[in-house]
Short mmCIF file of C-alpha atoms and ligand atoms in Angstrom, two decimals:
data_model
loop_
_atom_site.label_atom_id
_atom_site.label_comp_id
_atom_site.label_asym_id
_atom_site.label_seq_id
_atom_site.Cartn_x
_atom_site.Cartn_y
_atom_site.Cartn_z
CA UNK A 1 49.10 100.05 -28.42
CA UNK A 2 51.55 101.69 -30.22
CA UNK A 3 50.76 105.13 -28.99
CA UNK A 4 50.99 103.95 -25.52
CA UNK A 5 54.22 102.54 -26.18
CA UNK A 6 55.63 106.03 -27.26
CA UNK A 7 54.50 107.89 -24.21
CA UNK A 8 55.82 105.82 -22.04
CA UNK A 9 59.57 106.12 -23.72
CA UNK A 10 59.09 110.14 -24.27
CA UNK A 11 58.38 109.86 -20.61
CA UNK A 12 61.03 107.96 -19.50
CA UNK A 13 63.40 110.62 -21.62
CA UNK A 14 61.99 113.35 -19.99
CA UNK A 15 62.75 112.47 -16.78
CA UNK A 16 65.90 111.10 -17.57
CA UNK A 17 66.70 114.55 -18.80
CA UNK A 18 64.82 116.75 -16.26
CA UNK A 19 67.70 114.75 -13.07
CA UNK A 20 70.79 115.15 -15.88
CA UNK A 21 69.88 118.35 -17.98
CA UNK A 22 68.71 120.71 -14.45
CA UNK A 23 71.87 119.23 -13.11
CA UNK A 24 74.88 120.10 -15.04
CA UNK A 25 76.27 122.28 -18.33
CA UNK A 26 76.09 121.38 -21.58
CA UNK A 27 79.28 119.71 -22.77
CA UNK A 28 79.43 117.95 -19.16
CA UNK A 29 76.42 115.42 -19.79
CA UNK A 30 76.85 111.88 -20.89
CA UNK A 31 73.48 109.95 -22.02
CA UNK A 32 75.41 106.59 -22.53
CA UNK A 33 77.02 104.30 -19.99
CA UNK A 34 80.86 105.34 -20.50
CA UNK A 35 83.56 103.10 -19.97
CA UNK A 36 86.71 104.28 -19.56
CA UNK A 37 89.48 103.39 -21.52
CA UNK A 38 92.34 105.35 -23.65
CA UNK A 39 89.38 105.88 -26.30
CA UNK A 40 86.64 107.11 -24.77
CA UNK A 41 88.91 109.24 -22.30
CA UNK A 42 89.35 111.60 -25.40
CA UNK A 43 85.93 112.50 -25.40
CA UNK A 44 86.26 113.36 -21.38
CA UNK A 45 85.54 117.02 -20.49
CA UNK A 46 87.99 117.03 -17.86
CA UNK A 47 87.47 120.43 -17.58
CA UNK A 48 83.97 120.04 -16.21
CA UNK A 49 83.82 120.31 -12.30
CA UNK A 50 80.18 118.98 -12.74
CA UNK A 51 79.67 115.60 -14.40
CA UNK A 52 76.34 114.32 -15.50
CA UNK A 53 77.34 110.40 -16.32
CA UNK A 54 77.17 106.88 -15.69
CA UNK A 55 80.96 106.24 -15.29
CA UNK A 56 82.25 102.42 -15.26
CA UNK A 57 85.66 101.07 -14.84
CA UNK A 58 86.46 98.10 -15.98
CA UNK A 59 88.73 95.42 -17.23
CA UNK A 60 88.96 97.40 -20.69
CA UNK A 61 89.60 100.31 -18.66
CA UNK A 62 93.36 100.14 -19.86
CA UNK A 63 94.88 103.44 -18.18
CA UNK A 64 96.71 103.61 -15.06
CA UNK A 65 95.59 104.85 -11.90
CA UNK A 66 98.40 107.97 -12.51
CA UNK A 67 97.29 108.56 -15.91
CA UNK A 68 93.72 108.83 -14.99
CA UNK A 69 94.56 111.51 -12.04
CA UNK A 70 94.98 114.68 -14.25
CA UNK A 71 91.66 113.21 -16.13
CA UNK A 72 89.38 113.78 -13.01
CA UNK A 73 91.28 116.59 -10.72
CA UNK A 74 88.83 119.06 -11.54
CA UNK A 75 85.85 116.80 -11.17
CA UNK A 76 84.01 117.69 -7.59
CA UNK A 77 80.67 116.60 -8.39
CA UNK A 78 78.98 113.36 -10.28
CA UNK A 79 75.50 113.08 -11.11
CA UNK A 80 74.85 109.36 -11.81
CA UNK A 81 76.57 106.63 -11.17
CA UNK A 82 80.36 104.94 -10.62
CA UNK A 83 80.93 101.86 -10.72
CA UNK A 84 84.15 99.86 -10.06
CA UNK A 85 84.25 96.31 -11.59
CA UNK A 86 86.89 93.81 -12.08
CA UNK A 87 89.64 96.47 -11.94
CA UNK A 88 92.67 95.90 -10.99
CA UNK A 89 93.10 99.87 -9.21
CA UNK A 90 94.43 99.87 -6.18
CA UNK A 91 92.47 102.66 -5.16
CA UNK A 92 90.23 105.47 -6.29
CA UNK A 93 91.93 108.05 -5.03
CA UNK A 94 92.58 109.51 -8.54
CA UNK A 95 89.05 110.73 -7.63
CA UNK A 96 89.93 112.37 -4.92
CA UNK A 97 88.67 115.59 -5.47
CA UNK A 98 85.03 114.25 -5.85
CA UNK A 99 83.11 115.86 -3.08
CA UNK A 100 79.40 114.74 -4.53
CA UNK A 101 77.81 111.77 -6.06
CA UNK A 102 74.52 111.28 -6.28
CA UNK A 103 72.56 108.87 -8.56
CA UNK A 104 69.52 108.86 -10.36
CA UNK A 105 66.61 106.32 -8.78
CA UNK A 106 68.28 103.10 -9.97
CA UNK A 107 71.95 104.83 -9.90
CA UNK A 108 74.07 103.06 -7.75
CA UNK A 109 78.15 103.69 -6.43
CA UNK A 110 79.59 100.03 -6.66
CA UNK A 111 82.82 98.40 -6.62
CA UNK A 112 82.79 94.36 -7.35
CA UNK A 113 85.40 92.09 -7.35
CA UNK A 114 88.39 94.16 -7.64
CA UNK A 115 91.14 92.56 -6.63
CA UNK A 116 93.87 94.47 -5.58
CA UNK A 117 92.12 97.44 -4.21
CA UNK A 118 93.31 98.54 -1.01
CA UNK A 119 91.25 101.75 -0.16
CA UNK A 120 88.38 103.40 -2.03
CA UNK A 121 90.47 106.66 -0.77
CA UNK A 122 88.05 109.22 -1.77
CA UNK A 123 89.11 112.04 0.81
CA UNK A 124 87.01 114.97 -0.04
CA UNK A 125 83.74 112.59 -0.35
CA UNK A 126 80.97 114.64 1.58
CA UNK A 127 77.94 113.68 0.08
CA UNK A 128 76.42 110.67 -1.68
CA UNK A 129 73.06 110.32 -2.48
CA UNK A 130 73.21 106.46 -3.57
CA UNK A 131 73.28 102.66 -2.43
CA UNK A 132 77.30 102.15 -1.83
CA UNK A 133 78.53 98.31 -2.32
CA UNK A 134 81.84 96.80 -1.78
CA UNK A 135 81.89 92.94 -2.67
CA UNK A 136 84.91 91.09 -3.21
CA UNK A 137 88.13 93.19 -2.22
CA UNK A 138 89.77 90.48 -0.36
CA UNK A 139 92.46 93.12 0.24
CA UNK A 140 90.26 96.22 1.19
CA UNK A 141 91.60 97.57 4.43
CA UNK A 142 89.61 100.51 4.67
CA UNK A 143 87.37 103.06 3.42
CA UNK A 144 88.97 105.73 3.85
CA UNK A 145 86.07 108.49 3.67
CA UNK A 146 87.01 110.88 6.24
CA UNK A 147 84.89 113.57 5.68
CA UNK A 148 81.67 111.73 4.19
CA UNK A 149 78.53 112.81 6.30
CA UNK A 150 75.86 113.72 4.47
CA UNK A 151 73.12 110.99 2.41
CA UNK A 152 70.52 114.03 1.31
CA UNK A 153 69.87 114.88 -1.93
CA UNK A 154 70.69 118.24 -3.09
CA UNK A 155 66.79 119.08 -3.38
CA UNK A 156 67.00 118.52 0.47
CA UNK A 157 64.88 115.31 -0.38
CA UNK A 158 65.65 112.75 2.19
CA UNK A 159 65.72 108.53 1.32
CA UNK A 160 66.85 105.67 2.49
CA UNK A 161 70.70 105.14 1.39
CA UNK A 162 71.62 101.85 1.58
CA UNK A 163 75.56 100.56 2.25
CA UNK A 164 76.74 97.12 2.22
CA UNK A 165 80.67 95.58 2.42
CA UNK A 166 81.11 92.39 1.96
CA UNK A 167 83.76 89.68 1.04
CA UNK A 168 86.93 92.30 1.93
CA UNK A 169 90.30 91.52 3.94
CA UNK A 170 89.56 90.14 7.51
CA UNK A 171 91.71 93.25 8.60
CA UNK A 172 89.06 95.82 7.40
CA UNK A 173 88.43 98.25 9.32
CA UNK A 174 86.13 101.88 9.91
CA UNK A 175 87.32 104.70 11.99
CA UNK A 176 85.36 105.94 14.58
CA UNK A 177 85.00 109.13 13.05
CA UNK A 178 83.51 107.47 9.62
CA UNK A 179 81.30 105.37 12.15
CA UNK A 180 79.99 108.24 13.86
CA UNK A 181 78.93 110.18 10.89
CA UNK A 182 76.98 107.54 9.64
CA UNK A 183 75.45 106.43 12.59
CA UNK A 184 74.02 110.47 12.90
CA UNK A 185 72.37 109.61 9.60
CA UNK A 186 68.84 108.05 9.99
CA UNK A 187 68.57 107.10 6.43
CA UNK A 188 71.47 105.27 5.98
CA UNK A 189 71.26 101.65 6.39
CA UNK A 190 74.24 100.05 7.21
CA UNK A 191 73.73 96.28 5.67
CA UNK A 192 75.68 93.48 5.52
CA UNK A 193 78.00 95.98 7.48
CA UNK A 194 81.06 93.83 9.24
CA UNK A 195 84.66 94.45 9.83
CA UNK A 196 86.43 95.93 12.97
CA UNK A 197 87.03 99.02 14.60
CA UNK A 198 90.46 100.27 13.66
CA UNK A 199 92.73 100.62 16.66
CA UNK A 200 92.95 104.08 17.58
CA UNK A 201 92.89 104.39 21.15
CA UNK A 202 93.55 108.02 22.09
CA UNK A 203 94.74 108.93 19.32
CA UNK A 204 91.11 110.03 18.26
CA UNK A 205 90.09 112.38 20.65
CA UNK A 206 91.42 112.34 24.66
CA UNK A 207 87.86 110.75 25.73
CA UNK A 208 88.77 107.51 23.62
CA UNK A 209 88.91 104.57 26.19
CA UNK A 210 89.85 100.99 25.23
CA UNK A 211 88.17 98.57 27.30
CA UNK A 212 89.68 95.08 27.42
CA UNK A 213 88.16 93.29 30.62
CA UNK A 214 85.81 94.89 33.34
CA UNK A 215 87.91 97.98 33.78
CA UNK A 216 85.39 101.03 34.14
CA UNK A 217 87.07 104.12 33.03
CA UNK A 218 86.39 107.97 33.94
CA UNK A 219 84.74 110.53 31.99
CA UNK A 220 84.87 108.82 28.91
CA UNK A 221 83.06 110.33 25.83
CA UNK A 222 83.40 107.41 23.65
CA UNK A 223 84.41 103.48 24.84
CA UNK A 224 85.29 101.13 22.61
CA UNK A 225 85.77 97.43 23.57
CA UNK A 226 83.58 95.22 25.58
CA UNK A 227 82.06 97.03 28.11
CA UNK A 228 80.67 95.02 31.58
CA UNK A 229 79.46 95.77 34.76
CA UNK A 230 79.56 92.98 37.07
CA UNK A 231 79.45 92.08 41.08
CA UNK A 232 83.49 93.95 41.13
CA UNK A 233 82.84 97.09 39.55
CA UNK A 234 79.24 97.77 40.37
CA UNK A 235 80.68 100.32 43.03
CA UNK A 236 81.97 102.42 40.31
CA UNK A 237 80.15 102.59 37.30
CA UNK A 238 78.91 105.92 38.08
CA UNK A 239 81.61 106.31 35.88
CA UNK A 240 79.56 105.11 33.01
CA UNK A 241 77.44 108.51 32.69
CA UNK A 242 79.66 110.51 30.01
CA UNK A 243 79.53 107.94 27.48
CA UNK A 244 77.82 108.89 24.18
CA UNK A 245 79.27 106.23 22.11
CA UNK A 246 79.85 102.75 22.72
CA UNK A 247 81.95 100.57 19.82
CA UNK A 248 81.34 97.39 20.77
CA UNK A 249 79.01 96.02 23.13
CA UNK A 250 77.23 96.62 26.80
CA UNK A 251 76.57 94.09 29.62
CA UNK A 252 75.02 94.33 32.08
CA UNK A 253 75.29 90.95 34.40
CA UNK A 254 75.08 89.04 37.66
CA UNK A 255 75.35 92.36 39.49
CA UNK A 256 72.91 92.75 42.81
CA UNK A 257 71.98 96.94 42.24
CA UNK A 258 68.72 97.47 42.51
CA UNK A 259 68.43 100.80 40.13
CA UNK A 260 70.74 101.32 37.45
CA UNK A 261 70.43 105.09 36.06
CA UNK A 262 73.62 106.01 34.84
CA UNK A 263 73.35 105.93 31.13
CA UNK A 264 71.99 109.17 30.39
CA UNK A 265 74.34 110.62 28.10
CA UNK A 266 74.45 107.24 25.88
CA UNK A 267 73.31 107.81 22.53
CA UNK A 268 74.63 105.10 20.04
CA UNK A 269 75.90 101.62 20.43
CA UNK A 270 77.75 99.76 17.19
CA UNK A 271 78.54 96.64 17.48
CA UNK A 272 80.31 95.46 13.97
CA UNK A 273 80.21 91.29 15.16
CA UNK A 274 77.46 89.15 16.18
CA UNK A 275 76.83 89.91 20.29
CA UNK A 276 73.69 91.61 21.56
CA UNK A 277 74.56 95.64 20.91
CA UNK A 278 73.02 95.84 24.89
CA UNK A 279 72.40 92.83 27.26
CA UNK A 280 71.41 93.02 30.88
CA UNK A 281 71.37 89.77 32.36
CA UNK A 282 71.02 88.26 36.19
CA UNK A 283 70.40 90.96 37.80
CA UNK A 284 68.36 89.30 41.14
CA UNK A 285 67.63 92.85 42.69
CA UNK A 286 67.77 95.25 39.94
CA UNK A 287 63.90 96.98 39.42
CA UNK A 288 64.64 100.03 37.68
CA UNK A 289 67.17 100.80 34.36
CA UNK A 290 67.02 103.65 32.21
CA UNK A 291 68.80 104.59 28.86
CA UNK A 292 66.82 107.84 28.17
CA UNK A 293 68.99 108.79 25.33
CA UNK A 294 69.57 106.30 22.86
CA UNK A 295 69.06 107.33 19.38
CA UNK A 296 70.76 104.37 17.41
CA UNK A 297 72.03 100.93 17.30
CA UNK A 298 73.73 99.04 14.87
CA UNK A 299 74.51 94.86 15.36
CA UNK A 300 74.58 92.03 13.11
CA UNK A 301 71.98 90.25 14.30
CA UNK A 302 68.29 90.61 14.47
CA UNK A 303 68.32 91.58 18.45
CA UNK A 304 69.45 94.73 19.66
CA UNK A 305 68.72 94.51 23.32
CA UNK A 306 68.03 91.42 25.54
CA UNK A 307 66.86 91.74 29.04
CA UNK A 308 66.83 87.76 30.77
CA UNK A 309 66.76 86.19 34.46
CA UNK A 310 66.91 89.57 36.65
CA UNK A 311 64.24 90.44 39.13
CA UNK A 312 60.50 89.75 38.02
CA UNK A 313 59.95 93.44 38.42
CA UNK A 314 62.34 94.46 35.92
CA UNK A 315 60.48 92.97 33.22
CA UNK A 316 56.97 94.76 34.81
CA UNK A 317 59.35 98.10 34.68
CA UNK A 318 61.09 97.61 30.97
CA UNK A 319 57.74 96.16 29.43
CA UNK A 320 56.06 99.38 29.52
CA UNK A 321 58.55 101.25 28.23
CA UNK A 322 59.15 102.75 24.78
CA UNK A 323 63.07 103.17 25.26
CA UNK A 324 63.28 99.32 26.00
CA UNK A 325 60.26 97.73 23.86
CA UNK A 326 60.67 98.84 20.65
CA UNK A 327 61.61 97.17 17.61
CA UNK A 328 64.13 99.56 15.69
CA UNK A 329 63.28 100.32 11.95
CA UNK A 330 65.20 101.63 9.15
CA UNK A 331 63.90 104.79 6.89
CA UNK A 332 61.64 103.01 5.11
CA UNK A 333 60.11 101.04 8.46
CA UNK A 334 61.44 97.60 7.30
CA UNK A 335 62.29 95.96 11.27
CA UNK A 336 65.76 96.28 11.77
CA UNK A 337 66.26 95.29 14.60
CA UNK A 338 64.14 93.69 17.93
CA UNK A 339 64.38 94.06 21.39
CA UNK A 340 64.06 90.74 23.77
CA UNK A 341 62.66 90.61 27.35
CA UNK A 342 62.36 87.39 28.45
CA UNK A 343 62.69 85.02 25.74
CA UNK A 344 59.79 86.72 24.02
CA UNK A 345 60.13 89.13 21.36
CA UNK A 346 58.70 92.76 22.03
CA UNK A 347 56.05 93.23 19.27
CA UNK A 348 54.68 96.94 19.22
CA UNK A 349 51.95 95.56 17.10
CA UNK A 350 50.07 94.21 20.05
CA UNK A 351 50.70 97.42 22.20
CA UNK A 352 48.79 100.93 22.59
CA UNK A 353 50.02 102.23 19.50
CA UNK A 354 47.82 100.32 16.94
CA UNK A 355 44.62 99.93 19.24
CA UNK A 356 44.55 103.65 18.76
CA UNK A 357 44.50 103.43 14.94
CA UNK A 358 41.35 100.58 15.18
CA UNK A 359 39.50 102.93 17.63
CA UNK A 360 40.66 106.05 15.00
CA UNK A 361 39.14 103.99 11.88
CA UNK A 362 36.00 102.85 13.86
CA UNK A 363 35.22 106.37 14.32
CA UNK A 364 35.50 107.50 11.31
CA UNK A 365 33.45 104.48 9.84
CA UNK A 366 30.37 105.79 12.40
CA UNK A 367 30.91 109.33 10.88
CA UNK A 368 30.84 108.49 7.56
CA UNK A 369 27.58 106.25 8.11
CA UNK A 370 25.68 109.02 9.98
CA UNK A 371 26.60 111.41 7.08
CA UNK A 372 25.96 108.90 3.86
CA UNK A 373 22.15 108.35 5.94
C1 LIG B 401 92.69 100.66 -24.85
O1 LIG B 401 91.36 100.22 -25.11
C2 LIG B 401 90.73 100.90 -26.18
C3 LIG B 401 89.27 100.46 -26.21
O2 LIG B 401 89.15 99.08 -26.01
C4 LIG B 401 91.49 100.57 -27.46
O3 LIG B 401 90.88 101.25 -28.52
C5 LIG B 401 92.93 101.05 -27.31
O4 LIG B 401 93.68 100.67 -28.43
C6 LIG B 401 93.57 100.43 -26.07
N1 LIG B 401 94.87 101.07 -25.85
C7 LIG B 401 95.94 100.39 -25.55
C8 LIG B 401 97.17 101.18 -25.39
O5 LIG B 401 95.92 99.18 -25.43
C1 LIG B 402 86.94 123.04 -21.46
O1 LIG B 402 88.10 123.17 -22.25
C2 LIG B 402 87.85 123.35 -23.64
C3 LIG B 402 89.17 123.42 -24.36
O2 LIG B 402 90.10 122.58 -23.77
C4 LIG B 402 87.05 124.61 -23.85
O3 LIG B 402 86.71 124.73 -25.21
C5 LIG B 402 85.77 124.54 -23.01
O4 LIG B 402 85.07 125.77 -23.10
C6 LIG B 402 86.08 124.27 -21.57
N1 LIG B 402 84.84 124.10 -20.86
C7 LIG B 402 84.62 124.60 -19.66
C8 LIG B 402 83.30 124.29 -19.05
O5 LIG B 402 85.44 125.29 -19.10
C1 LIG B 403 73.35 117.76 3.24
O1 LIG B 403 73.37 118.29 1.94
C2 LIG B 403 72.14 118.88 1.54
C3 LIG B 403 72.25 119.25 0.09
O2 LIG B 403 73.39 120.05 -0.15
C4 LIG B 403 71.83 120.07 2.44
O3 LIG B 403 70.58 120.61 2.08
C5 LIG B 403 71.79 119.61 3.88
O4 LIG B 403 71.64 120.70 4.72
C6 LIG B 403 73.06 118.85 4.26
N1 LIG B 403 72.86 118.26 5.54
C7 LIG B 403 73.78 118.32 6.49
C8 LIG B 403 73.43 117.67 7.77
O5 LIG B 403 74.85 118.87 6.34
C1 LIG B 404 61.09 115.10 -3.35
O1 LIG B 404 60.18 114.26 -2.69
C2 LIG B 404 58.83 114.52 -3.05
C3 LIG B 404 57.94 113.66 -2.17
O2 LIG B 404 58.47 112.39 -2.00
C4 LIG B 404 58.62 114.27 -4.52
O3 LIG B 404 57.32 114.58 -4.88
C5 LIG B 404 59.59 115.14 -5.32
O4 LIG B 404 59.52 114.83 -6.69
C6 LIG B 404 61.02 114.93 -4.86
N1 LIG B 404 61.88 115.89 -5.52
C7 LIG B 404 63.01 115.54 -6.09
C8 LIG B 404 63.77 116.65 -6.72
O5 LIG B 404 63.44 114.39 -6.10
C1 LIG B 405 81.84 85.90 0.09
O1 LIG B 405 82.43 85.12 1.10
C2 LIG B 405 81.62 84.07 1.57
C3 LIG B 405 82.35 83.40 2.69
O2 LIG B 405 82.80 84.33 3.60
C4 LIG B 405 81.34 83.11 0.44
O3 LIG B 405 80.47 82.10 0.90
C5 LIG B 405 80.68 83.85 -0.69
O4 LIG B 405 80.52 83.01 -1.80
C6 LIG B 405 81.51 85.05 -1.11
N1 LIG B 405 80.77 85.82 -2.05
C7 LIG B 405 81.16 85.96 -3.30
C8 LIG B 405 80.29 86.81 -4.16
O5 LIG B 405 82.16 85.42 -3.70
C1 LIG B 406 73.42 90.28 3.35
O1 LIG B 406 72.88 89.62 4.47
C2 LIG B 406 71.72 88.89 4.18
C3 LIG B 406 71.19 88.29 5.45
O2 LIG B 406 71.69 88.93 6.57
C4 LIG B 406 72.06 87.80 3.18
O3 LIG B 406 70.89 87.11 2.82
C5 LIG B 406 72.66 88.43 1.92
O4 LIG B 406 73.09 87.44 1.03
C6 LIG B 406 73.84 89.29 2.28
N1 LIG B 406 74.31 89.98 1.10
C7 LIG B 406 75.59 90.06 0.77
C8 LIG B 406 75.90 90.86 -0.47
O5 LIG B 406 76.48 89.56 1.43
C1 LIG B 407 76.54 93.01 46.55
O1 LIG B 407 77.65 92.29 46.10
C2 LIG B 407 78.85 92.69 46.71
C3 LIG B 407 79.99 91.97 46.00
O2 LIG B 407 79.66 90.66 45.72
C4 LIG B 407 78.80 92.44 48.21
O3 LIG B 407 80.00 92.87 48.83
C5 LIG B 407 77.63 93.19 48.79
O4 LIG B 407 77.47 92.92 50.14
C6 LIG B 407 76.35 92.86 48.03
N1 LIG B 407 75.30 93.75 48.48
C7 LIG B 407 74.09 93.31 48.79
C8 LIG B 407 73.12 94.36 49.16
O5 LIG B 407 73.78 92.15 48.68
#
């Protein structure tokens, strides 16, 4: 018992060492939890661009956001974890020059309940390789990660990176720019992900429009708004076939086209509230609708599409398709999100897909009889 006991810790060490030691120097490794405070801070190699640690802020952590800046400005990579709790920071920009973080399975990059945090502010944040959490910030107004993009680990190992912000100030908001890079992302999974858009309308990028009502505007890259075609604009929404990204939602209603096949350049809807991230609705003579393109969506609910009360032969067209019946997974193929035609939910399960696997396993039963006669 006792020996099995011991292997199991020396094996635990090893590969506790094997993520830390193959990661950083000597002198820049931490095996203990640190918690920063005047104290420990002594023991800090500042000097170390490469950190090997499980760093924790806290309410003992009894420096001030200025006097902790010169501790980390040479610190551009953590391997580990952070974690923010009860602090009263109002940012973490004294870690600004962090470009890297990325835990350990089990690691985590976490900031809970701190209350007068107004930004996380880490502006040269590329990668992180870890589950991000905000909870309780009620005055949080923003991320501010400008340049974070990448969720790979440095072994080029890809996982599922989860991010979740919850309980902030009802005037948080994400850029478009920190939207779009984690959108491009497959295996980040944006949880428990609300807040707004933050206004930027042009400001952005020229192709920026701001859609209030029905107004269809031209050659726009990126719309952000509530975007509708209806009976009145029908005639125009040609328009429509630039768009890549759409920051809000998509409808699709009461109009009498019959084909509708001008979304081909639309890639990504996010829609940070609760609507349908793409509805098309009413439609009496539309037969034919395509959205070849579409990588990803993002909503708060469990629908991401719902198709309801246009022509019959709609739902004989969309039915068959991949691009419209799908149900949209995360990394790890946990249903994300499903798409609805006609009050009933699209289940791959009971289409081609897994028929092929029973006919696969049936053959492979007859082989293995024949050869085990
Ligand atoms: C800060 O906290 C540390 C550890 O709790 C303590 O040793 C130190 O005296 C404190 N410093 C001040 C200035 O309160
Ligand atoms: C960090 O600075 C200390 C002295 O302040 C020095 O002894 C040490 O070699 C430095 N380490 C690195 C990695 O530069
Ligand atoms: C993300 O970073 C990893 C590790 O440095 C690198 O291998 C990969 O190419 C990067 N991916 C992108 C899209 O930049
Ligand atoms: C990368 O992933 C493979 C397969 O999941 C695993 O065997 C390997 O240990 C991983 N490497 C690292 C450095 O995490
Ligand atoms: C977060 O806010 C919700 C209400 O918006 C509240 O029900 C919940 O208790 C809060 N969570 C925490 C951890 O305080
Ligand atoms: C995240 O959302 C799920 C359901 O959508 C809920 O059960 C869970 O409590 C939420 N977590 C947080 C941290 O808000
Ligand atoms: C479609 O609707 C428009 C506006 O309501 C109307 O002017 C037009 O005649 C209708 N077209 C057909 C084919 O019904």
């Amino acid at each position: 018992m006792k020996f099995y006991i011991f292997l199991l810790s020396l094996n635990l060490a090893i590969s506790e060492n094997g993520f830390f030691g193959s990661q950083c120097d000597e002198g820049c490794v931490f095996a203990e939890t640190v918690v920063i405070t005047s104290e420990s801070i002594k023991n800090f190699p500042s000097n170390c661009s490469r950190i090997c640690a499980n760093l924790e802020f806290n309410d003992n952590s009894n420096l001030s956001e200025i006097e902790l800046l010169p501790m980390f400005q040479n610190l551009k990579e953590l391997f580990g974890s952070l974690k923010f709790v009860n602090t009263n920071f109002e940012s973490a920009s004294f870690l600004a020059s962090l470009a890297v973080i990325e835990c350990d399975s089990g690691g985590f990059f976490k900031f809970e309940n701190n209350q007068n945090m107004k930004e996380i502010g880490m502006k040269s944040l590329i990668r992180c390789v870890c589950d991000f959490e905000v909870s309780l910030a009620p005055k949080l107004e923003k991320l501010n990660f400008p340049l974070l993009k990448n969720f790979t680990h440095s072994s080029g190992n890809i996982s599922q990176v989860e991010m979740s912000i919850s309980n902030v100030s009802s005037n948080f908001c994400i850029t478009f720019q920190e939207m779009q890079h984690f959108m491009m992302n497959e295996n980040l999974f944006l949880k428990n992900f609300t807040g707004h858009f933050c206004k930027q309308p042009g400001k952005y990028c020229a192709d920026v429009c701001e859609i209030e009502s029905s107004n269809i505007y031209f050659r726009c890259e990126i719309m952000s708004g509530s975007i509708v075609v209806n009976s009145e604009n029908q005639l125009i929404s040609d328009a429509l076939n630039t768009v890549k990204w759409i920051f809000g939602n998509l409808k699709i209603e009461n109009t009498n086209m019959t084909k509708f096949h001008v979304l081909n350049s639309l890639e990504y809807v996010v829609s940070l509230d609760n609507s349908n991230a793409i509805e098309i609705v009413g439609n009496r003579e539309l037969v034919e609708i395509s959205i070849p393109n579409l990588k990803r969506v993002q909503t708060n609910q469990k629908r991401w599409l719902q198709i309801q009360g246009n022509n019959e032969k709609l739902t004989d067209f969309v039915i068959e398709q991949d691009q419209f019946c799908k149900t949209l997974t995360n990394y790890n193929g946990e249903n994300q999100f499903v798409s609805e035609i006609d009050g009933k939910i699209c289940d791959q399960q009971n289409s081609g897909g897994s028929n092929f696997g029973i006919i696969r396993i049936s053959i492979i039963f007859i082989f293995s009889f024949f050869f085990t006669n």
